[in-house]
Coordinates of C-alpha atoms and ligand atoms in Angstrom, one line a residue:
M1 CA 111.4 101.4 78.2
K2 CA 108.6 102.0 80.7
A3 CA 105.4 100.1 80.4
T4 CA 103.1 102.3 78.3
A5 CA 99.4 102.5 77.6
L6 CA 98.2 104.1 74.4
R7 CA 94.6 105.4 74.3
G8 CA 92.7 105.6 71.0
D9 CA 90.2 103.7 68.8
L10 CA 91.8 100.2 68.3
L11 CA 91.3 98.4 65.0
D12 CA 93.0 95.2 64.1
F13 CA 92.1 91.7 62.7
T14 CA 91.7 88.3 64.3
A15 CA 91.1 86.5 61.0
A16 CA 90.8 87.2 57.3
P17 CA 87.6 89.1 56.4
V18 CA 85.4 87.5 53.7
W19 CA 86.6 88.5 50.3
G20 CA 84.2 91.1 48.8
S21 CA 82.2 91.5 51.9
T22 CA 81.9 94.5 54.3
A23 CA 80.7 92.2 57.1
L24 CA 82.7 92.5 60.4
H25 CA 84.1 89.0 60.2
G26 CA 87.6 89.0 61.6
V27 CA 87.4 92.7 62.4
R28 CA 88.3 93.6 66.0
W29 CA 87.0 97.1 66.8
R30 CA 87.6 98.5 70.2
P31 CA 86.7 102.2 70.2
D32 CA 88.3 104.3 73.0
H33 CA 90.5 101.7 74.6
W34 CA 93.9 101.6 76.2
L35 CA 96.4 99.4 74.3
L36 CA 98.9 98.1 76.9
V37 CA 102.5 97.8 75.9
G38 CA 104.8 96.1 78.4
A39 CA 108.4 97.2 79.2
D40 CA 109.6 94.5 76.8
G41 CA 107.9 96.4 73.9
R42 CA 105.2 93.7 73.5
I43 CA 101.4 94.0 73.5
A44 CA 100.2 93.1 77.0
G45 CA 96.4 93.6 76.5
A46 CA 93.7 96.3 76.3
L47 CA 91.4 98.0 78.6
P48 CA 88.3 100.2 78.1
G49 CA 89.0 104.0 78.0
D50 CA 87.3 104.6 81.3
Q51 CA 89.4 101.9 83.1
P52 CA 93.0 103.2 82.8
P53 CA 95.8 101.0 84.0
G54 CA 97.6 101.9 87.2
E55 CA 100.1 104.7 88.0
D56 CA 103.1 102.6 87.0
W57 CA 101.9 102.7 83.4
Q58 CA 103.0 105.7 81.3
R59 CA 99.9 107.0 79.6
V60 CA 99.8 108.4 76.1
D61 CA 96.5 109.9 75.0
H62 CA 95.8 109.5 71.3
S63 CA 92.0 109.8 72.0
G64 CA 90.0 110.4 68.9
H65 CA 92.7 108.8 66.7
L66 CA 92.6 105.4 65.0
L67 CA 95.3 103.0 66.4
L68 CA 96.3 100.4 63.8
P69 CA 99.1 97.9 63.6
G70 CA 101.9 99.4 61.6
F71 CA 101.6 98.7 57.9
I72 CA 103.8 96.1 56.2
D73 CA 105.0 97.1 52.7
T74 CA 106.1 93.9 51.1
H75 CA 107.9 95.4 48.1
V76 CA 109.7 98.7 47.9
H77 CA 113.0 99.9 46.6
C78 CA 115.1 102.1 49.0
P79 CA 117.3 103.7 46.3
Q80 CA 114.4 104.7 44.1
L81 CA 113.4 107.7 46.2
D82 CA 115.8 109.3 43.8
V83 CA 113.5 108.5 40.8
I84 CA 110.0 108.5 42.2
A85 CA 107.6 110.3 39.9
S86 CA 109.8 110.1 36.7
Y87 CA 107.9 111.0 33.6
G88 CA 106.6 108.8 30.8
A89 CA 108.3 105.4 30.5
N90 CA 107.1 101.8 30.8
L91 CA 109.1 99.3 32.7
L92 CA 112.1 98.5 30.6
D93 CA 112.7 102.1 29.4
W94 CA 112.1 103.3 33.0
L95 CA 114.8 101.0 34.3
E96 CA 117.3 102.1 31.7
T97 CA 116.5 105.8 31.7
Y98 CA 116.0 106.6 35.4
T99 CA 116.5 103.7 37.7
F100 CA 119.8 102.1 36.8
P101 CA 121.7 105.4 36.7
A102 CA 120.3 106.3 40.2
E103 CA 121.2 102.9 41.7
R104 CA 124.8 103.3 40.7
R105 CA 125.3 106.0 43.3
Y106 CA 124.8 103.4 46.1
A107 CA 128.2 102.0 45.6
D108 CA 129.3 104.8 47.9
P109 CA 128.9 103.9 51.6
A110 CA 128.0 107.5 52.5
V111 CA 125.3 107.6 49.9
A112 CA 123.9 104.2 51.0
A113 CA 123.8 105.2 54.7
A114 CA 122.1 108.6 54.0
G115 CA 119.7 106.9 51.6
A116 CA 118.8 104.2 54.1
A117 CA 118.1 106.8 56.8
L118 CA 116.0 109.0 54.6
F119 CA 114.1 106.0 53.3
L120 CA 113.3 104.3 56.7
D121 CA 112.4 107.7 58.4
A122 CA 110.0 108.2 55.5
L123 CA 108.4 104.8 55.9
L124 CA 107.8 105.6 59.6
A125 CA 106.4 109.0 58.7
H126 CA 103.9 107.2 56.4
G127 CA 102.8 104.7 59.0
T128 CA 104.8 101.7 57.7
T129 CA 106.8 99.9 60.4
A130 CA 107.9 96.8 58.5
A131 CA 109.1 96.3 54.9
V132 CA 110.5 93.9 52.4
V133 CA 113.1 96.0 50.7
F134 CA 115.3 96.1 47.6
P135 CA 118.5 97.9 48.1
T136 CA 121.0 97.8 45.1
V137 CA 123.6 95.3 43.8
H138 CA 126.1 96.8 46.2
K139 CA 126.7 94.9 49.4
V140 CA 127.1 98.2 51.3
S141 CA 123.6 99.2 50.4
A142 CA 122.1 96.2 52.1
E143 CA 124.4 96.7 55.1
A144 CA 123.3 100.3 55.4
L145 CA 119.6 99.2 55.4
F146 CA 120.1 96.5 58.0
D147 CA 121.9 98.9 60.2
A148 CA 119.4 101.8 59.8
A149 CA 116.5 99.5 60.5
R150 CA 118.2 98.2 63.7
Q151 CA 118.7 101.8 64.9
R152 CA 114.9 102.4 64.4
G153 CA 113.7 99.1 65.9
M154 CA 112.1 98.2 62.5
R155 CA 111.2 94.8 61.1
I156 CA 113.1 94.5 57.9
V157 CA 113.6 91.8 55.2
T158 CA 116.3 92.7 52.7
G159 CA 119.4 91.4 50.9
K160 CA 122.0 92.5 48.3
V161 CA 120.5 92.6 44.8
L162 CA 121.7 89.9 42.5
M163 CA 122.3 91.0 38.9
D164 CA 125.1 89.7 36.7
R165 CA 123.9 90.6 33.2
H166 CA 121.8 93.0 31.2
A167 CA 122.7 95.9 33.5
P168 CA 125.2 98.8 33.0
D169 CA 128.7 99.0 34.3
G170 CA 128.8 99.6 38.0
L171 CA 125.6 97.6 38.6
R172 CA 126.8 94.0 37.8
D173 CA 128.2 91.4 40.2
D174 CA 129.4 87.9 39.4
V175 CA 128.4 84.6 40.8
A176 CA 131.3 84.0 43.2
G177 CA 131.5 87.5 44.5
A178 CA 127.7 87.7 45.0
E179 CA 127.7 84.4 46.8
A180 CA 130.4 85.5 49.2
D181 CA 128.7 88.8 49.9
C182 CA 125.4 87.1 50.6
E183 CA 127.0 84.5 52.9
D184 CA 128.7 87.3 54.9
L185 CA 125.4 89.3 55.2
I186 CA 123.5 86.2 56.2
A187 CA 126.1 85.4 58.9
R188 CA 126.0 88.9 60.3
W189 CA 122.3 90.0 59.9
H190 CA 119.9 87.1 59.3
G191 CA 117.9 86.5 62.5
R192 CA 119.7 89.4 64.3
G193 CA 117.2 91.5 66.2
R194 CA 114.3 92.2 63.7
S195 CA 116.3 91.6 60.5
S196 CA 116.0 88.8 58.0
F197 CA 117.9 88.2 54.9
A198 CA 116.2 87.8 51.5
V199 CA 117.9 86.2 48.5
T200 CA 117.2 89.1 46.1
V201 CA 117.0 88.3 42.5
R202 CA 116.2 91.5 40.7
F203 CA 114.4 89.7 37.9
A204 CA 115.1 86.8 35.7
A205 CA 116.5 89.1 32.9
T206 CA 119.4 90.3 35.0
S207 CA 120.6 87.0 36.4
T208 CA 122.4 84.2 34.4
E209 CA 121.4 80.6 34.9
A210 CA 124.5 80.2 37.0
Q211 CA 123.4 83.0 39.3
L212 CA 119.9 81.7 39.6
A213 CA 121.3 78.3 40.5
M214 CA 123.5 80.0 43.2
A215 CA 120.4 81.8 44.6
G216 CA 118.7 78.4 44.9
R217 CA 121.7 76.9 46.7
L218 CA 121.7 79.8 49.2
L219 CA 118.0 79.0 50.0
Q220 CA 118.8 75.3 50.4
R221 CA 121.8 75.9 52.6
H222 CA 120.1 78.4 54.9
P223 CA 116.5 77.3 55.7
G224 CA 114.5 80.4 56.8
L225 CA 115.8 82.8 54.3
F226 CA 113.3 84.9 52.3
M227 CA 113.4 85.3 48.6
Q228 CA 112.2 88.4 46.7
T229 CA 112.0 89.2 43.0
H230 CA 109.8 90.6 40.2
V231 CA 107.5 88.5 38.0
A232 CA 105.2 89.1 35.0
E233 CA 104.9 92.8 35.4
N234 CA 104.8 94.0 31.8
T235 CA 104.1 92.3 28.5
A236 CA 107.4 93.3 26.8
E237 CA 109.2 92.0 29.9
V238 CA 107.4 88.7 29.7
Q239 CA 108.3 88.3 26.0
W240 CA 112.0 89.1 26.8
I241 CA 112.0 86.4 29.6
A242 CA 110.5 83.9 27.2
A243 CA 113.3 84.6 24.7
L244 CA 116.0 84.3 27.4
F245 CA 114.7 81.1 28.9
P246 CA 113.1 79.1 26.0
Q247 CA 113.1 75.9 28.0
A248 CA 110.9 77.4 30.8
R249 CA 107.1 76.9 30.7
S250 CA 106.5 80.5 31.9
Y251 CA 108.2 83.4 33.5
L252 CA 107.3 82.1 37.0
D253 CA 108.6 78.7 36.0
V254 CA 112.1 80.2 35.6
Y255 CA 112.2 80.8 39.3
H256 CA 110.6 77.4 40.1
R257 CA 113.2 75.5 38.1
H258 CA 115.9 77.1 40.2
G259 CA 114.3 76.2 43.5
L260 CA 113.3 79.8 44.4
L261 CA 109.6 79.4 45.2
N262 CA 108.7 78.7 48.8
E263 CA 106.4 80.1 51.5
R264 CA 108.9 82.9 52.2
A265 CA 109.1 84.0 48.5
V266 CA 107.7 87.4 47.7
L267 CA 107.2 88.1 44.0
A268 CA 106.1 91.6 42.9
H269 CA 103.4 92.2 40.4
G270 CA 102.2 88.9 38.9
I271 CA 99.9 90.5 36.4
W272 CA 100.6 88.3 33.4
L273 CA 100.2 84.9 35.0
D274 CA 98.1 81.9 33.8
A275 CA 96.2 79.3 35.7
A276 CA 99.1 76.9 36.0
D277 CA 101.3 79.8 37.4
R278 CA 98.6 80.6 40.0
R279 CA 98.4 76.9 41.0
L280 CA 102.2 76.8 41.4
L281 CA 102.0 79.8 43.7
A282 CA 99.3 78.1 45.7
D283 CA 101.3 74.9 45.9
T284 CA 104.6 76.5 46.9
G285 CA 103.1 79.0 49.3
A286 CA 104.8 81.9 47.5
Q287 CA 103.0 85.3 47.5
I288 CA 102.4 88.0 45.0
A289 CA 103.0 91.6 46.2
F290 CA 100.3 93.6 44.4
C291 CA 101.7 97.0 43.6
P292 CA 98.7 99.0 42.3
S293 CA 100.2 102.5 42.1
S294 CA 103.3 101.2 40.2
N295 CA 101.1 99.1 37.9
L296 CA 99.1 102.2 37.0
F297 CA 102.0 104.6 36.8
L298 CA 104.2 102.3 34.5
G299 CA 101.1 101.2 32.5
S300 CA 101.8 97.6 33.4
G301 CA 98.3 96.2 33.8
L302 CA 95.5 95.4 36.2
F303 CA 96.2 92.7 38.7
D304 CA 93.5 90.0 38.9
W305 CA 93.0 89.6 42.6
Q306 CA 89.8 87.5 42.1
A307 CA 91.9 84.9 40.2
A308 CA 94.3 84.8 43.0
V309 CA 91.5 84.2 45.5
D310 CA 90.1 81.5 43.3
A311 CA 93.5 79.8 42.9
G312 CA 94.1 80.1 46.7
H313 CA 97.5 81.8 46.5
R314 CA 98.7 84.5 48.9
V315 CA 98.5 88.2 48.0
S316 CA 100.1 91.1 49.9
L317 CA 100.1 94.9 49.1
A318 CA 103.1 97.0 48.3
S319 CA 104.1 100.5 47.2
D320 CA 106.9 99.5 44.8
V321 CA 108.4 103.0 45.1
G322 CA 109.9 104.3 42.7
G323 CA 107.7 102.6 40.1
G324 CA 105.0 103.3 42.6
T325 CA 104.2 106.9 43.3
S326 CA 103.8 107.1 47.1
L327 CA 105.2 105.3 50.2
S328 CA 101.8 105.7 51.7
M329 CA 100.1 102.4 52.2
T330 CA 96.7 104.1 52.6
R331 CA 97.2 105.6 49.1
T332 CA 98.4 102.2 47.9
L333 CA 95.2 100.6 49.2
A334 CA 93.0 103.3 47.6
E335 CA 94.7 102.6 44.3
A336 CA 94.2 98.9 44.8
Y337 CA 90.5 99.5 45.2
K338 CA 90.4 101.4 41.9
V339 CA 92.3 98.7 40.0
Q340 CA 89.9 96.1 41.3
M341 CA 86.9 98.3 40.3
L342 CA 88.4 98.4 36.8
R343 CA 88.4 94.6 36.9
G344 CA 84.8 94.5 38.1
T345 CA 85.5 93.4 41.7
R346 CA 85.2 95.3 44.9
L347 CA 88.0 95.5 47.5
S348 CA 86.5 96.1 50.9
A349 CA 88.3 98.3 53.4
W350 CA 88.5 95.2 55.6
T351 CA 90.3 93.1 53.1
A352 CA 92.6 96.0 52.2
L353 CA 93.6 96.7 55.8
H354 CA 93.9 93.1 56.7
T355 CA 96.1 92.4 53.7
A356 CA 98.4 95.3 54.7
T357 CA 98.7 94.1 58.3
R358 CA 97.9 90.7 59.7
G359 CA 97.5 89.1 56.2
A360 CA 101.0 90.3 55.2
A361 CA 102.5 89.1 58.5
E362 CA 100.9 85.7 58.0
A363 CA 102.0 85.5 54.4
L364 CA 105.6 86.3 55.5
G365 CA 105.5 83.8 58.4
L366 CA 105.9 86.7 60.8
A367 CA 102.5 86.7 62.5
H368 CA 104.1 85.8 65.9
E369 CA 105.8 89.2 65.8
I370 CA 103.7 91.8 63.8
G371 CA 100.4 92.7 62.1
H372 CA 98.0 92.7 65.0
F373 CA 97.4 93.5 68.7
E374 CA 97.4 90.0 70.2
P375 CA 99.3 89.9 73.5
G376 CA 102.9 88.9 72.8
A377 CA 103.3 90.7 69.5
L378 CA 105.8 93.5 69.3
A379 CA 104.0 96.8 69.6
D380 CA 104.4 98.3 66.1
V381 CA 101.5 100.8 66.3
V382 CA 100.5 103.8 64.3
A383 CA 98.1 106.5 65.5
W384 CA 96.1 108.0 62.6
R385 CA 94.0 111.2 62.5
W386 CA 90.6 110.2 61.2
A387 CA 90.6 113.3 59.0
R388 CA 93.0 116.0 57.7
G389 CA 91.5 119.1 56.2
P390 CA 87.9 120.4 55.9
V391 CA 86.7 118.0 53.2
A392 CA 87.9 114.8 55.0
A393 CA 86.6 116.2 58.4
H394 CA 83.2 116.9 56.9
R395 CA 83.1 113.4 55.3
D396 CA 84.0 111.8 58.6
A397 CA 81.3 113.8 60.3
V398 CA 78.8 112.5 57.7
A399 CA 80.0 108.9 58.5
C400 CA 79.5 109.5 62.2
G401 CA 76.0 110.8 61.8
A402 CA 77.0 114.3 62.9
V403 CA 75.6 116.1 59.8
P404 CA 71.9 116.9 60.2
G405 CA 69.7 115.2 57.7
L406 CA 72.1 112.4 56.8
P407 CA 71.9 109.1 58.7
P408 CA 74.9 107.7 60.5
Q409 CA 76.9 105.1 58.4
D410 CA 78.3 101.8 59.4
L411 CA 81.9 101.3 60.5
H412 CA 83.0 100.0 57.1
A413 CA 81.8 103.2 55.5
R414 CA 83.7 105.4 57.9
V415 CA 86.9 103.4 57.6
F416 CA 86.6 103.2 53.8
A417 CA 86.3 107.0 53.5
W418 CA 89.3 107.4 55.8
L419 CA 91.4 104.9 53.9
T420 CA 90.5 106.5 50.5
Q421 CA 91.6 110.0 51.6
A422 CA 94.4 109.4 54.1
D423 CA 98.1 109.8 53.5
D424 CA 101.2 110.6 55.6
R425 CA 99.6 113.9 56.8
N426 CA 97.1 111.7 58.8
V427 CA 99.9 110.0 60.8
A428 CA 100.1 111.4 64.3
A429 CA 102.6 108.9 65.8
S430 CA 104.5 105.7 64.8
Y431 CA 105.9 103.3 67.3
T432 CA 108.2 100.3 66.8
A433 CA 108.3 97.8 69.7
G434 CA 106.5 100.4 71.8
V435 CA 109.1 103.1 71.2
L436 CA 107.9 106.4 69.6
R437 CA 109.9 106.8 66.4
H438 CA 107.9 109.5 64.6
A439 CA 105.5 112.2 65.6
G440 CA 103.7 114.1 62.9
Ligands
GUN1 N1 111.7 94.8 37.4 C1 113.0 94.7 37.6 N2 113.5 95.7 38.3 C2 112.4 96.5 38.6 C3 112.3 97.7 39.4 O1 113.2 98.2 40.0 N3 111.0 98.1 39.6 C4 109.9 97.5 39.0 N4 108.7 98.0 39.2 N5 110.1 96.4 38.2 C5 111.3 95.9 38.1
ZN2 ZN1 109.9 96.6 42.3

């Protein structure tokens, strides 16, 4: 590619903002700047808008748009676009009624390939350039995702789902077959381009002890692998796990006993945890992917982010589509704000945006590559319209002090109003490694 300069209002983070504060700590705001992207697809620096780079730079004018690092969705299910927005069931019913039947289709390579393409194009159209993804139990579904992500230059973390019990015919594997499939996928995809393999335990209920032990062996055998699963999402689920694993201290402890918790472990939900669980997360470096729209939609509960902050464990943000109701990370952040309001805490726009960009990159150990505009990072960049439609445009004008009789508001107020209203219709352009992949 040619070296490219993108003009717009640059917003990224140099450090974590202070929890609960709207102060600008860690916020890097460079209105009307050129973001320089070298021919290698990496960030090369930034220049003020009135000092454009030389003629050898291809210039792309996104003036008046917000340029953010691409969002990182740390927990989302590719095959569940088929069941997004399915009516009236909590977790275990929802899995049986809607999700498992839909996932069976992904045994067919043509379905898996078409599903992966639809899904990754949709992520890009929503401003998400990196994701930690669940495919299905079928090896071909992971293969399809890795290949479709490679074609789009996207950062992906995924792996064949492990489930050898409590799942219908057509959705169960066995320990030896699953291990062989994982080894083959690791050999061919882990560390290739922008792909990493994740040992993907669906949840403790759908794996036997023998399969959980195999998952632990894979992690030991291949340092650098990720691990993804679900934990403590729903009270009925928590009771079921307690009955299945009577020797474990808690649901989280089931994973710990099998060596599955480390600094590259991503556990979705974590609503029904206790203090010892949170300490274990902090000690192992594992992160909880907070999935607010899913938690509301499936009636699962209200994630206690303050307790996570107090315990010092990592938190990222995720759509969890199809339990979640939108691939949009701005909608996800807006739902996170509402959940925290119901818990009596306030989520600032800074903490929300940091968590979905640099914070997620750091929690995943990928901050050398994504999440910010430091020179050397790959240029995963999204240009956002500040407003879509007359109501949002008026609200943005108020924030900017352009409505007579109302004083201008600070940057946090403007960004918060944007975040609360924005969705995929606000996305003007998405780039991965400096290459335009979506224009909206
Ligand atoms: N727990 C086990 N599988 C799933 C899933 O597909 N979605 C959600 N939200 N929770 C799960
Ligand atoms: Zn999930």
